[in-house]
XYZ file of C-alpha atoms in Angstrom:
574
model
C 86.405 124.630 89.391
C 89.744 123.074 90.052
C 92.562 122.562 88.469
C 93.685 118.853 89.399
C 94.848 117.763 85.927
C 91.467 119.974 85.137
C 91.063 117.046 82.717
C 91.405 114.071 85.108
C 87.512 112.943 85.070
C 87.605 112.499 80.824
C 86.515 108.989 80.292
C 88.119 107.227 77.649
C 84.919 107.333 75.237
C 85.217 111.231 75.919
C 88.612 111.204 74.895
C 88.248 109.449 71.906
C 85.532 111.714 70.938
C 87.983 114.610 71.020
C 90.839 112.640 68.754
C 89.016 110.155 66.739
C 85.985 112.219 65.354
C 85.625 112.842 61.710
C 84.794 115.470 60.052
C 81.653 113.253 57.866
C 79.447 112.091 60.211
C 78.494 108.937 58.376
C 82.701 108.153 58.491
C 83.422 108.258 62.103
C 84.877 105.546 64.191
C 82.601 103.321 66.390
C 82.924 105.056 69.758
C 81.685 102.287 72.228
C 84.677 100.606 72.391
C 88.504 101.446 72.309
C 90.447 100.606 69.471
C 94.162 100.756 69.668
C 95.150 99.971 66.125
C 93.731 103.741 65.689
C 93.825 104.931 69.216
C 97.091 105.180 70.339
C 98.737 106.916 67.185
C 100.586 109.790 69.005
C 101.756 111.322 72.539
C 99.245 113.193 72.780
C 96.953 109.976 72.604
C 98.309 108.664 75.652
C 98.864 111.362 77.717
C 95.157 112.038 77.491
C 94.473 108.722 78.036
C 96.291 108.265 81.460
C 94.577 111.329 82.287
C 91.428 109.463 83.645
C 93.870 108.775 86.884
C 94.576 111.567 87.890
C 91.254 110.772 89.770
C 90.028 111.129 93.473
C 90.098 107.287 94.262
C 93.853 107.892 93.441
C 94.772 111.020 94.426
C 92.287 111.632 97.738
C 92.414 115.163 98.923
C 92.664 115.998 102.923
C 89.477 115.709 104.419
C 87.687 117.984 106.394
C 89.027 117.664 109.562
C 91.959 114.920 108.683
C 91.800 111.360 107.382
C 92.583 109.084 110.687
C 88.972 108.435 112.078
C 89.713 104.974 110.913
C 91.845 104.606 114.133
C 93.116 105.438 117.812
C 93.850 109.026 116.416
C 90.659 110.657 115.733
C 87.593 110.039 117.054
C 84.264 111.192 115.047
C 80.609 110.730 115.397
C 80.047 107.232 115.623
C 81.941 103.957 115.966
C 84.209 102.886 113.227
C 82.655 99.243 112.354
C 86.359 97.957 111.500
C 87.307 98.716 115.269
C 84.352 97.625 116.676
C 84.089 94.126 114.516
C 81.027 94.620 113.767
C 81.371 94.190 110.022
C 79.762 91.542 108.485
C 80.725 89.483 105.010
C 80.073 91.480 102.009
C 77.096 89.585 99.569
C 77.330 91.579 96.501
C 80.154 93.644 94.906
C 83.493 93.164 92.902
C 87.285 93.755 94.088
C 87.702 96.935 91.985
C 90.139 95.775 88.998
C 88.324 98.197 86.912
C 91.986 100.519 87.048
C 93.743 97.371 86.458
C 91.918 96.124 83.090
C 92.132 99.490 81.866
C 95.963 100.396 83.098
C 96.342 96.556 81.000
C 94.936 97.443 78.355
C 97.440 100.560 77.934
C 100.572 98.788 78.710
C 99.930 96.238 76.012
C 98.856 98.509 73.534
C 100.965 101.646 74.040
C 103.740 100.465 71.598
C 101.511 101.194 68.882
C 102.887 104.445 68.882
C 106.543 103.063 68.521
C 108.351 103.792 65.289
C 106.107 106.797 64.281
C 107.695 108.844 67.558
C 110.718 108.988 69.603
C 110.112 107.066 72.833
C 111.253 110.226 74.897
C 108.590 111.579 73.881
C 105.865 109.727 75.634
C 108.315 107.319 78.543
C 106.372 109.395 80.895
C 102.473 108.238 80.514
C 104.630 104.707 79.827
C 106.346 105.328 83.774
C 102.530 106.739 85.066
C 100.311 104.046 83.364
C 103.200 101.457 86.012
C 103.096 104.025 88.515
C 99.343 103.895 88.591
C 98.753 100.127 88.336
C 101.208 99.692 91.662
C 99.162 101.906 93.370
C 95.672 100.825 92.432
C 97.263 96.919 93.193
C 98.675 98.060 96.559
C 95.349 99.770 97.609
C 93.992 95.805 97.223
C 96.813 94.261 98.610
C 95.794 96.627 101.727
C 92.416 95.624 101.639
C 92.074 91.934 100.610
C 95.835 90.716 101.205
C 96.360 87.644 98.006
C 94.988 88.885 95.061
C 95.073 88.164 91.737
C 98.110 89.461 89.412
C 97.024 90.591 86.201
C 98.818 91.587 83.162
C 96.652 90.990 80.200
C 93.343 93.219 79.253
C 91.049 90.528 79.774
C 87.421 90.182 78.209
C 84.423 88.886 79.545
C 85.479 85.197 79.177
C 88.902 85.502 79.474
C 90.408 82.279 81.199
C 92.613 84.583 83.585
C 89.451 85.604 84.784
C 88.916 82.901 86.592
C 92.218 82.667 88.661
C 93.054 82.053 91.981
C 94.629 84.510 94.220
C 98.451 85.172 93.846
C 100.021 85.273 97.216
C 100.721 88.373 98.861
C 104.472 88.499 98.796
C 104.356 87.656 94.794
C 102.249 90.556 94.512
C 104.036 92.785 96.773
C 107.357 92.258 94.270
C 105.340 93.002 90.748
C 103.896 95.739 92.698
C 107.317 97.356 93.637
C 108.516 96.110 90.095
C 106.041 98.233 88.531
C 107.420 101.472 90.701
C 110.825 100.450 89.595
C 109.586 100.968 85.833
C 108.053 103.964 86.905
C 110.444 105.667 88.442
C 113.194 104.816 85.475
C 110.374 106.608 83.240
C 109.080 109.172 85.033
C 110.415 112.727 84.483
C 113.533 113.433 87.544
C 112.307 117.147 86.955
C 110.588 118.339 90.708
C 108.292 119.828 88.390
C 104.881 122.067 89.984
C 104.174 119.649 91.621
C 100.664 119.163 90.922
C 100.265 118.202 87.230
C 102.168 115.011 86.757
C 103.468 112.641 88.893
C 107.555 112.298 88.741
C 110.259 110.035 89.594
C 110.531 110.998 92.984
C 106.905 109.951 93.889
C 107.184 106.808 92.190
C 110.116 106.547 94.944
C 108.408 107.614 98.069
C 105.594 105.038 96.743
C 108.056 102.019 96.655
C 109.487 103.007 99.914
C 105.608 103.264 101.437
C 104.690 99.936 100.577
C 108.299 98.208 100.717
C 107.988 99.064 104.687
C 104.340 98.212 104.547
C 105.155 94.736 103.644
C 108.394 94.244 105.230
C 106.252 94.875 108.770
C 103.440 92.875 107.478
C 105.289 89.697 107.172
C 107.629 90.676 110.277
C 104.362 91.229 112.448
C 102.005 89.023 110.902
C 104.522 86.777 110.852
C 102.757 82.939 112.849
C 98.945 84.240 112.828
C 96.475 83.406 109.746
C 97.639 86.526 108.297
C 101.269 85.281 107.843
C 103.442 84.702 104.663
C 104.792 81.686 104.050
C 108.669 81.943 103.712
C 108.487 85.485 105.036
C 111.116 87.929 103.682
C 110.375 91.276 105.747
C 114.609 92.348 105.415
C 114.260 92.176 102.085
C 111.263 94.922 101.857
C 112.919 96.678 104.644
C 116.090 97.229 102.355
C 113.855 98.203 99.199
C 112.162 101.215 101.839
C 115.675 102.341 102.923
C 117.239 102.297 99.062
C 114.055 103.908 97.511
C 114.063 106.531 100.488
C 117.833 107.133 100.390
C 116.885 107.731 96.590
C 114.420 110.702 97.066
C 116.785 112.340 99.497
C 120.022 112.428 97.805
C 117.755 113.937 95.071
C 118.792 117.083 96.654
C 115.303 118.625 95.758
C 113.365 118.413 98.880
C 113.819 119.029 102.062
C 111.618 120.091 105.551
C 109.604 123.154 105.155
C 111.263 124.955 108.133
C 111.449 129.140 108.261
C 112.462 129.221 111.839
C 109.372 130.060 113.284
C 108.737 126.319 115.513
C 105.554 127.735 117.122
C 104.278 128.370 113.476
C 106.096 126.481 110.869
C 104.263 122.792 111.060
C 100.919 124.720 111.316
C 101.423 127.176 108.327
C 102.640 124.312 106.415
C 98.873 122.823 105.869
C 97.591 126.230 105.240
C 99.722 127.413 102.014
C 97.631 128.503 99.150
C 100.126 127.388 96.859
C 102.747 124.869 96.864
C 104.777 124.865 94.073
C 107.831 125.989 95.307
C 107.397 124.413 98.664
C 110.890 122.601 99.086
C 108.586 119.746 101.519
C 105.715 118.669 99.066
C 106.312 116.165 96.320
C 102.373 116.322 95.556
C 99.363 118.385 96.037
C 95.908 119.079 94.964
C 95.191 122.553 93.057
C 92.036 123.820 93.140
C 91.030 126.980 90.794
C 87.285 128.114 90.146
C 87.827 129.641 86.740
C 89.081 126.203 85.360
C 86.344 124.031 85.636
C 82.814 123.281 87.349
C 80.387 119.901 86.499
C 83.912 117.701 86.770
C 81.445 115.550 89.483
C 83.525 116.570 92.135
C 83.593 120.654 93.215
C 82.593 120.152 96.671
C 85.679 121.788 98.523
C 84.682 123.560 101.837
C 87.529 122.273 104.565
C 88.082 126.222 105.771
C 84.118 126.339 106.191
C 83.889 123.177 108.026
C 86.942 123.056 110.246
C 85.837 126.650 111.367
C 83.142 124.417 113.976
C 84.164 120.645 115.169
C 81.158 119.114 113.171
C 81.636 116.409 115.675
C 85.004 115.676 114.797
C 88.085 115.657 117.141
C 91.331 114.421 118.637
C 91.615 111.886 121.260
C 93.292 111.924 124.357
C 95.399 109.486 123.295
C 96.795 111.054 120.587
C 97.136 114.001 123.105
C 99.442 111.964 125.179
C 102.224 111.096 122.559
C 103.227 114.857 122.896
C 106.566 114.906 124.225
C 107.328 117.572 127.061
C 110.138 120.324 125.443
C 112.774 118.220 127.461
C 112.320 115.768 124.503
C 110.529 113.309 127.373
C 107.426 111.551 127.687
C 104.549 113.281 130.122
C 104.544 110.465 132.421
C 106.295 111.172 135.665
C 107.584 114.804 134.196
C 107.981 117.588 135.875
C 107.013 119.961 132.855
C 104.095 118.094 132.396
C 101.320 120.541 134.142
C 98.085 118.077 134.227
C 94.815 117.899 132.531
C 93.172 120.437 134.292
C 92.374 122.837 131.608
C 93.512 122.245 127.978
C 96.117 125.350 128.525
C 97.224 123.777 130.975
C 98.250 120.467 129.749
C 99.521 121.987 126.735
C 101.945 123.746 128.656
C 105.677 122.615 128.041
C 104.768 120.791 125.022
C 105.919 120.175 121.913
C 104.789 122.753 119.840
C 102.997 120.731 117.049
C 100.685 119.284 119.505
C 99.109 123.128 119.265
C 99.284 123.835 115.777
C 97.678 120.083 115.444
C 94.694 121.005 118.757
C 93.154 124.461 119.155
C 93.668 125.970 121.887
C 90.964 128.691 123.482
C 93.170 131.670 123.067
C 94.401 130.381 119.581
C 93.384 132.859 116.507
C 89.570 131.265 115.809
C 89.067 133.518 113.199
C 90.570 136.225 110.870
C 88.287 139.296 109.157
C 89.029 140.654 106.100
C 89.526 143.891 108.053
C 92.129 142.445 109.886
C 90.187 141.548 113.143
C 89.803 138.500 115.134
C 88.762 136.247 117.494
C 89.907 133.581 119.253
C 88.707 129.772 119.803
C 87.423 130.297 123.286
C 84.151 131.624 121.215
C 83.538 127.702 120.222
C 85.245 126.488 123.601
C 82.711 128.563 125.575
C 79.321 127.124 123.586
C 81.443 123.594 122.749
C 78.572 120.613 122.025
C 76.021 123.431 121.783
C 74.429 121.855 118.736
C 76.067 118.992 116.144
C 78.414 120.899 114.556
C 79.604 122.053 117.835
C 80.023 119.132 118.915
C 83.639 117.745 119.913
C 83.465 113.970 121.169
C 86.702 114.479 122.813
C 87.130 118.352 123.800
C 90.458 118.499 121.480
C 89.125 120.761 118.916
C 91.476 119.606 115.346
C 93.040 122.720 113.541
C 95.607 121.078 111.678
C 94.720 122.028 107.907
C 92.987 125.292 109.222
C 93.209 128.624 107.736
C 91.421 131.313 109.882
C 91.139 133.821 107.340
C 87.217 134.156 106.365
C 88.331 135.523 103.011
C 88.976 131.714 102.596
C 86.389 130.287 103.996
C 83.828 128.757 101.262
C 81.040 126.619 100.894
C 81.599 124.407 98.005
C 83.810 126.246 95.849
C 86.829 126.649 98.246
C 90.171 127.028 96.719
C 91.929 125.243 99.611
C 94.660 123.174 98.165
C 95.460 119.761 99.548
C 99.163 118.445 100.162
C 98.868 114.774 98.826
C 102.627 113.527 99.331
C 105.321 115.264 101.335
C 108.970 114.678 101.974
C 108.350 114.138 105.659
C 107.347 110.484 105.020
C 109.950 109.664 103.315
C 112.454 110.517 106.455
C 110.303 108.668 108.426
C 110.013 105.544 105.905
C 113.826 105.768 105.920
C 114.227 105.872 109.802
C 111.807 103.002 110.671
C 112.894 100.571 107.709
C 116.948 101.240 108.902
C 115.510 100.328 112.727
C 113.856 97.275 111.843
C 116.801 96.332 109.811
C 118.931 97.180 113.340
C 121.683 98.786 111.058
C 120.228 102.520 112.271
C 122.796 104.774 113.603
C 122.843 108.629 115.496
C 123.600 109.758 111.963
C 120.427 108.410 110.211
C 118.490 109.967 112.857
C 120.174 113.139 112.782
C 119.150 113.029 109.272
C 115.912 112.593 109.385
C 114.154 112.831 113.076
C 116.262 115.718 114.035
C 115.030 117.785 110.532
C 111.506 116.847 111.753
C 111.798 117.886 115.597
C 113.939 121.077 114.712
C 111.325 122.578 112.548
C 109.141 122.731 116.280
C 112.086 123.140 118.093
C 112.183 120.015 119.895
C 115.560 118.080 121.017
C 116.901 115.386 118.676
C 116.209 111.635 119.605
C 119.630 110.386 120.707
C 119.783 106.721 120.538
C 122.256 106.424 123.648
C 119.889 108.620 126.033
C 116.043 107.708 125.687
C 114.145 108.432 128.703
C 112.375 105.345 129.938
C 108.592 105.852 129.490
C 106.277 103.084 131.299
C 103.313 104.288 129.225
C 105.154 103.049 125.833
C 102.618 102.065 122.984
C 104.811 98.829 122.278
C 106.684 97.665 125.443
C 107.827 94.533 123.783
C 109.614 96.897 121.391
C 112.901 98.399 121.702
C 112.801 102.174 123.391
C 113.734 103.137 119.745
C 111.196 101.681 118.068
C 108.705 103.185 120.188
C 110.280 106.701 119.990
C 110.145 106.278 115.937
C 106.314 104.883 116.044
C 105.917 107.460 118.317
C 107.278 110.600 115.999
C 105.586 109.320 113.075
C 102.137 109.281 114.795
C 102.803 113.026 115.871
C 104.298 114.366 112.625
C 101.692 112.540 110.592
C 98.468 112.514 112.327
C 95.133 113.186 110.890
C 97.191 112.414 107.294
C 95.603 108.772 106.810
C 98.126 106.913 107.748
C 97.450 105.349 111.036
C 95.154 102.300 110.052
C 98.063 101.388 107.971
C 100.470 101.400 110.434
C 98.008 99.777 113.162
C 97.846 97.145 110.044
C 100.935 96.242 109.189
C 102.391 96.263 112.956
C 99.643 94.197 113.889
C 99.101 96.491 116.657
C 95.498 95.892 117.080
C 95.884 94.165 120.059
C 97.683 96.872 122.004
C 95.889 99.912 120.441
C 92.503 99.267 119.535
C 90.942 95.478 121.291
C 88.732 96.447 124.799
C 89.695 99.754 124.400
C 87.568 103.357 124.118
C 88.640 106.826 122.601
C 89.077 109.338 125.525
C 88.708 113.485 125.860
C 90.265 116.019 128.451
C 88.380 116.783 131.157
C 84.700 117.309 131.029
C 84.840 120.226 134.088
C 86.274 122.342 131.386
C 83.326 122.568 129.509
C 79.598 124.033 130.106
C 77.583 121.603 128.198
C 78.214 117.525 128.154
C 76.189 115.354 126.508
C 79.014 112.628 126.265
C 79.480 110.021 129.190
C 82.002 110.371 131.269
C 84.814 107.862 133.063
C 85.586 107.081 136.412
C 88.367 110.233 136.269
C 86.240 112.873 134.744
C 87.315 112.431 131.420
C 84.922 112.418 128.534
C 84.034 108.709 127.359
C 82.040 109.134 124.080
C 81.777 105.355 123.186
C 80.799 104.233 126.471
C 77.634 103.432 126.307
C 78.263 102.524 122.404
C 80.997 100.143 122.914
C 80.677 99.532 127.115
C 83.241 96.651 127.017
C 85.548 98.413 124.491
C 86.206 98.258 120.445
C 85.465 94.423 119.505
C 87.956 94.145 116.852
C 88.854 90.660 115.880
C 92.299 90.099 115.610
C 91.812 86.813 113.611
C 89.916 88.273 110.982
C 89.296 92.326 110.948
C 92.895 93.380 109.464
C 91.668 92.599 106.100
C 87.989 93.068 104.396
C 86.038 89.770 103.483
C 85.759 88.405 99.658
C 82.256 89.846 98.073
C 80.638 86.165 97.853
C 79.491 87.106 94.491
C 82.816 87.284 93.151
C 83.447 83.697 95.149
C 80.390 82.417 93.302
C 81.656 83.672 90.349
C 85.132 82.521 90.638
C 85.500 79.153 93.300
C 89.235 79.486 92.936
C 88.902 82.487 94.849
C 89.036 81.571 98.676
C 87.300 84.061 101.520
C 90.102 85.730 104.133
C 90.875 84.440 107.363
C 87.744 84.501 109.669
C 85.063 85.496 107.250
């Protein structure tokens, strides 16, 4: 149905089927387990190889709806158990080095091609096979924090098996080691940008979890979750170098046609991105390709048409800036909650192409009619997939044109990695290092704001706002958490960030997701506070989320694999 590497769900026994079969029957090669000495003879034998990773635990598309109901950004049908702390140590299970043992077993086994080709002819699945095994280690790093580093294939007794966790910082270095490799292997080609990875991803990866772990270990830095001898410049500088790297590329820049009340919007609703100068990385899908790959379902046109109980929260409302490049808080512009309109008014512009609006295009017929969201505002929480916990109806990813709107076999592409992070990797890492400057900004915020046609962020003039996220933080810092959370919501990124700021405490502990005003709508069948707004998780969470700060940024240890392995030791709290 799709064409994401249309081969990316081949299992290695498939693929060996394909190479390794012989034409008598009675001569072919035993298929139930990989054997390099007649595997790996050619290119072609590893590129289809490193196929198998081109997978959807790697490569996740854009959900339905976004990716951040995992934090204080979106707010879905029921209560995250990670935010409420209501998560309880997990019995049975493994860590997931399945990726590893297999990435392992290709990095010590690849050279069996050597001498027979030249290596320019296969550096690239060399540079992806690295590329891959930093990502699939940083996705546990995320999770579990120590881990153990592996670099052999290991069998089912192997000694290394049995090893105890490599500290977090040790890890973070092999991991960013590995995108080094990858990047000096990787094609620098741009390339279509949804085939095979290239340099410049391998990049923006480094740079992503270089400022991960730099604010880990900054923010971390005294509770259980700390690193001894803590290093967070050093990661800092590997963000701002990788980042630096990607943009003097000269290949990518901000998807901007001068249209700021449509730009940001139409951005998430391309059908095709290959030439888009913004996206490093996206997700093709084609129905004449392939169906039975185990994954077709792709509807997010269908499903974003109605809220499905899905929505924004107010307090991702409230980051908006006014157009006056100011906070809503004692501004003028700022026109009040009393319809959704209305406090949309003055407003940066993404904050609408991100929330629909009543009189907003709903929907687009083939023959060229329409109608507008006030059709689901009007009969909002009519039935579950009208309902909107919040009001804030998400449109962000949204095409309105029916001709696109499928049930299963939609051919809505996803945008996986874009050249907007890495400004915003770059800006951050420079302002932790406090070596930023009104040129890095211009360079980066000011691309980001222009495309809505906001005011730049100028470092000598930022408005006081007493609402600030961080108020222990510099004004700065807050205005650059601030635009990242705008530019980047519903993109999976906030539990991250909440994560490695250690931000818990201020965004998430004893406190409940919000909506606008309740008056504004017919039908209610979420609480309400003391002001009228809409309180979904009241009665679910009455004192607030319970998330415990000692224990809930990372997941617990299966106890199987403890049993297992008694070097292992369980995370803080568990």
């Amino acid at each position: 149905m799709k064409k994401f590497l249309y081969i990316s769900s081949i299992l290695v026994g498939g693929c060996l089927a394909l190479i390794s079969c012989n034409d008598d029957f009675l001569e072919r090669k035993l298929l139930d387990k990989v054997q390099a000495n007649m595997y790996f003879e050619k290119p072609l034998d590893l590129e289809i190889y490193m196929n198998q990773f081109y997978s959807n635990a790697l490569f996740p598309k854009y959900q339905n709806h976004g990716n951040d109901f995992d934090s204080d950004n979106e707010v879905g049908a029921t209560v995250d158990t990670r935010l409420q702390g209501t998560r309880t140590v997990v019995t049975t299970g493994t860590i997931g080095f399945g990726n590893v043992r297999s990435l392992n077993y290709f990095l010590n086994n690849y050279k069996k091609v050597e001498g027979k080709h030249d290596f320019n002819t296969y550096k690239q699945y060399v540079g992806e096979a690295y590329y891959f095994k930093a990502v699939t280690y940083f996705n546990l790093l995320k999770v579990y924090g120590d881990i153990p580093w592996l670099d052999k294939d290991l069998g089912t007794t192997s000694p290394e098996l049995f090893s105890p966790r490599t500290p977090r910082n040790i890890v973070a270095d092999r991991i960013i080691g590995c995108l080094d490799t990858a990047a000096m292997y990787l094609s620098a080609d741009r390339t279509n940008g949804y085939s095979r990875i290239n340099k410049w991803m391998a990049l923006l990866m480094q740079s992503r979890v270089a400022l991960y772990e730099g604010s880990w270990q900054k923010y971390h830095n005294g509770t259980v979750f700390g690193v001894t001898n803590a290093n967070p410049e050093k990661y800092f500088e590997i963000a701002v170098k990788a980042s630096e790297a990607v943009m003097a590329s000269g290949l990518y820049t901000i998807y901007n046609t001068g249209k700021p009340t449509m730009d940001y919007f139409d951005l998430f609703t391309r059908r095709d991105y290959t030439n888009n100068p913004e996206v490093l990385f996206w997700r093709r899908y084609d129905n004449q390709l392939s169906r039975g790959d185990g994954d077709f379902t792709n509807d997010r046109n269908f499903r974003m048409s109605q809220p499905s109980g899905k929505s924004i929260t107010k307090e991702m409302t409230d980051q908006y800036l006014c157009t006056d490049g100011k906070a809503i808080t004692g501004n003028s512009l700022f026109q009040g909650y009393a319809t959704i309109n209305k406090e949309f008014e003055n407003r940066d512009p993404r904050l609408r192409q991100t929330v629909a609006t009543p009189d907003q295009v709903w929907k687009i017929a083939a023959n060229g009619t329409s109608q507008n969201w006030s059709v689901i505002y009007n009969t909002l929480n009519g039935n579950a997939d009208l309902n909107a916990p919040s009001g804030y109806i998400i449109q962000k990813g949204y095409d309105p044109h029916v001709i696109y709107h499928v049930q299963q076999y939609e051919e809505t592409p996803s945008i996986l990695f874009r050249y907007a992070e890495v400004l915003l990797n770059y800006v951050e890492a420079k302002a932790e290092l406090g070596s930023i400057t009104q040129t890095d900004i211009d360079k980066t915020i000011k691309l980001l704001r222009a495309r809505a046609g906001m005011p730049n962020l100028l470092m000598g003039s930022i408005a006081n706002d007493p609402k600030w996220d961080f108020p222990s933080l510099s004004p700065l810092l807050n205005e650059i958490r601030r635009e990242r959370r705008v530019e980047l919501v519903g993109e999976g990124f906030r539990w991250d960030d909440i994560a490695r700021w250690a931000a818990a405490d201020e965004l998430i502990v004893g406190k409940r997701p919000k909506g606008f005003l309740a008056s504004q709508i017919v039908k209610n069948p979420f609480p309400v506070d003391q002001d009228g707004f809409l309180d979904p998780f009241q009665k679910a969470v009455p004192i607030g989320y319970g998330f415990k700060l000692d224990r809930d940024y990372l997941n617990s240890i299966p106890e199987s694999e403890i049993v297992l392995n008694n070097k292992l030791k369980q995370n803080p709290g568990w």
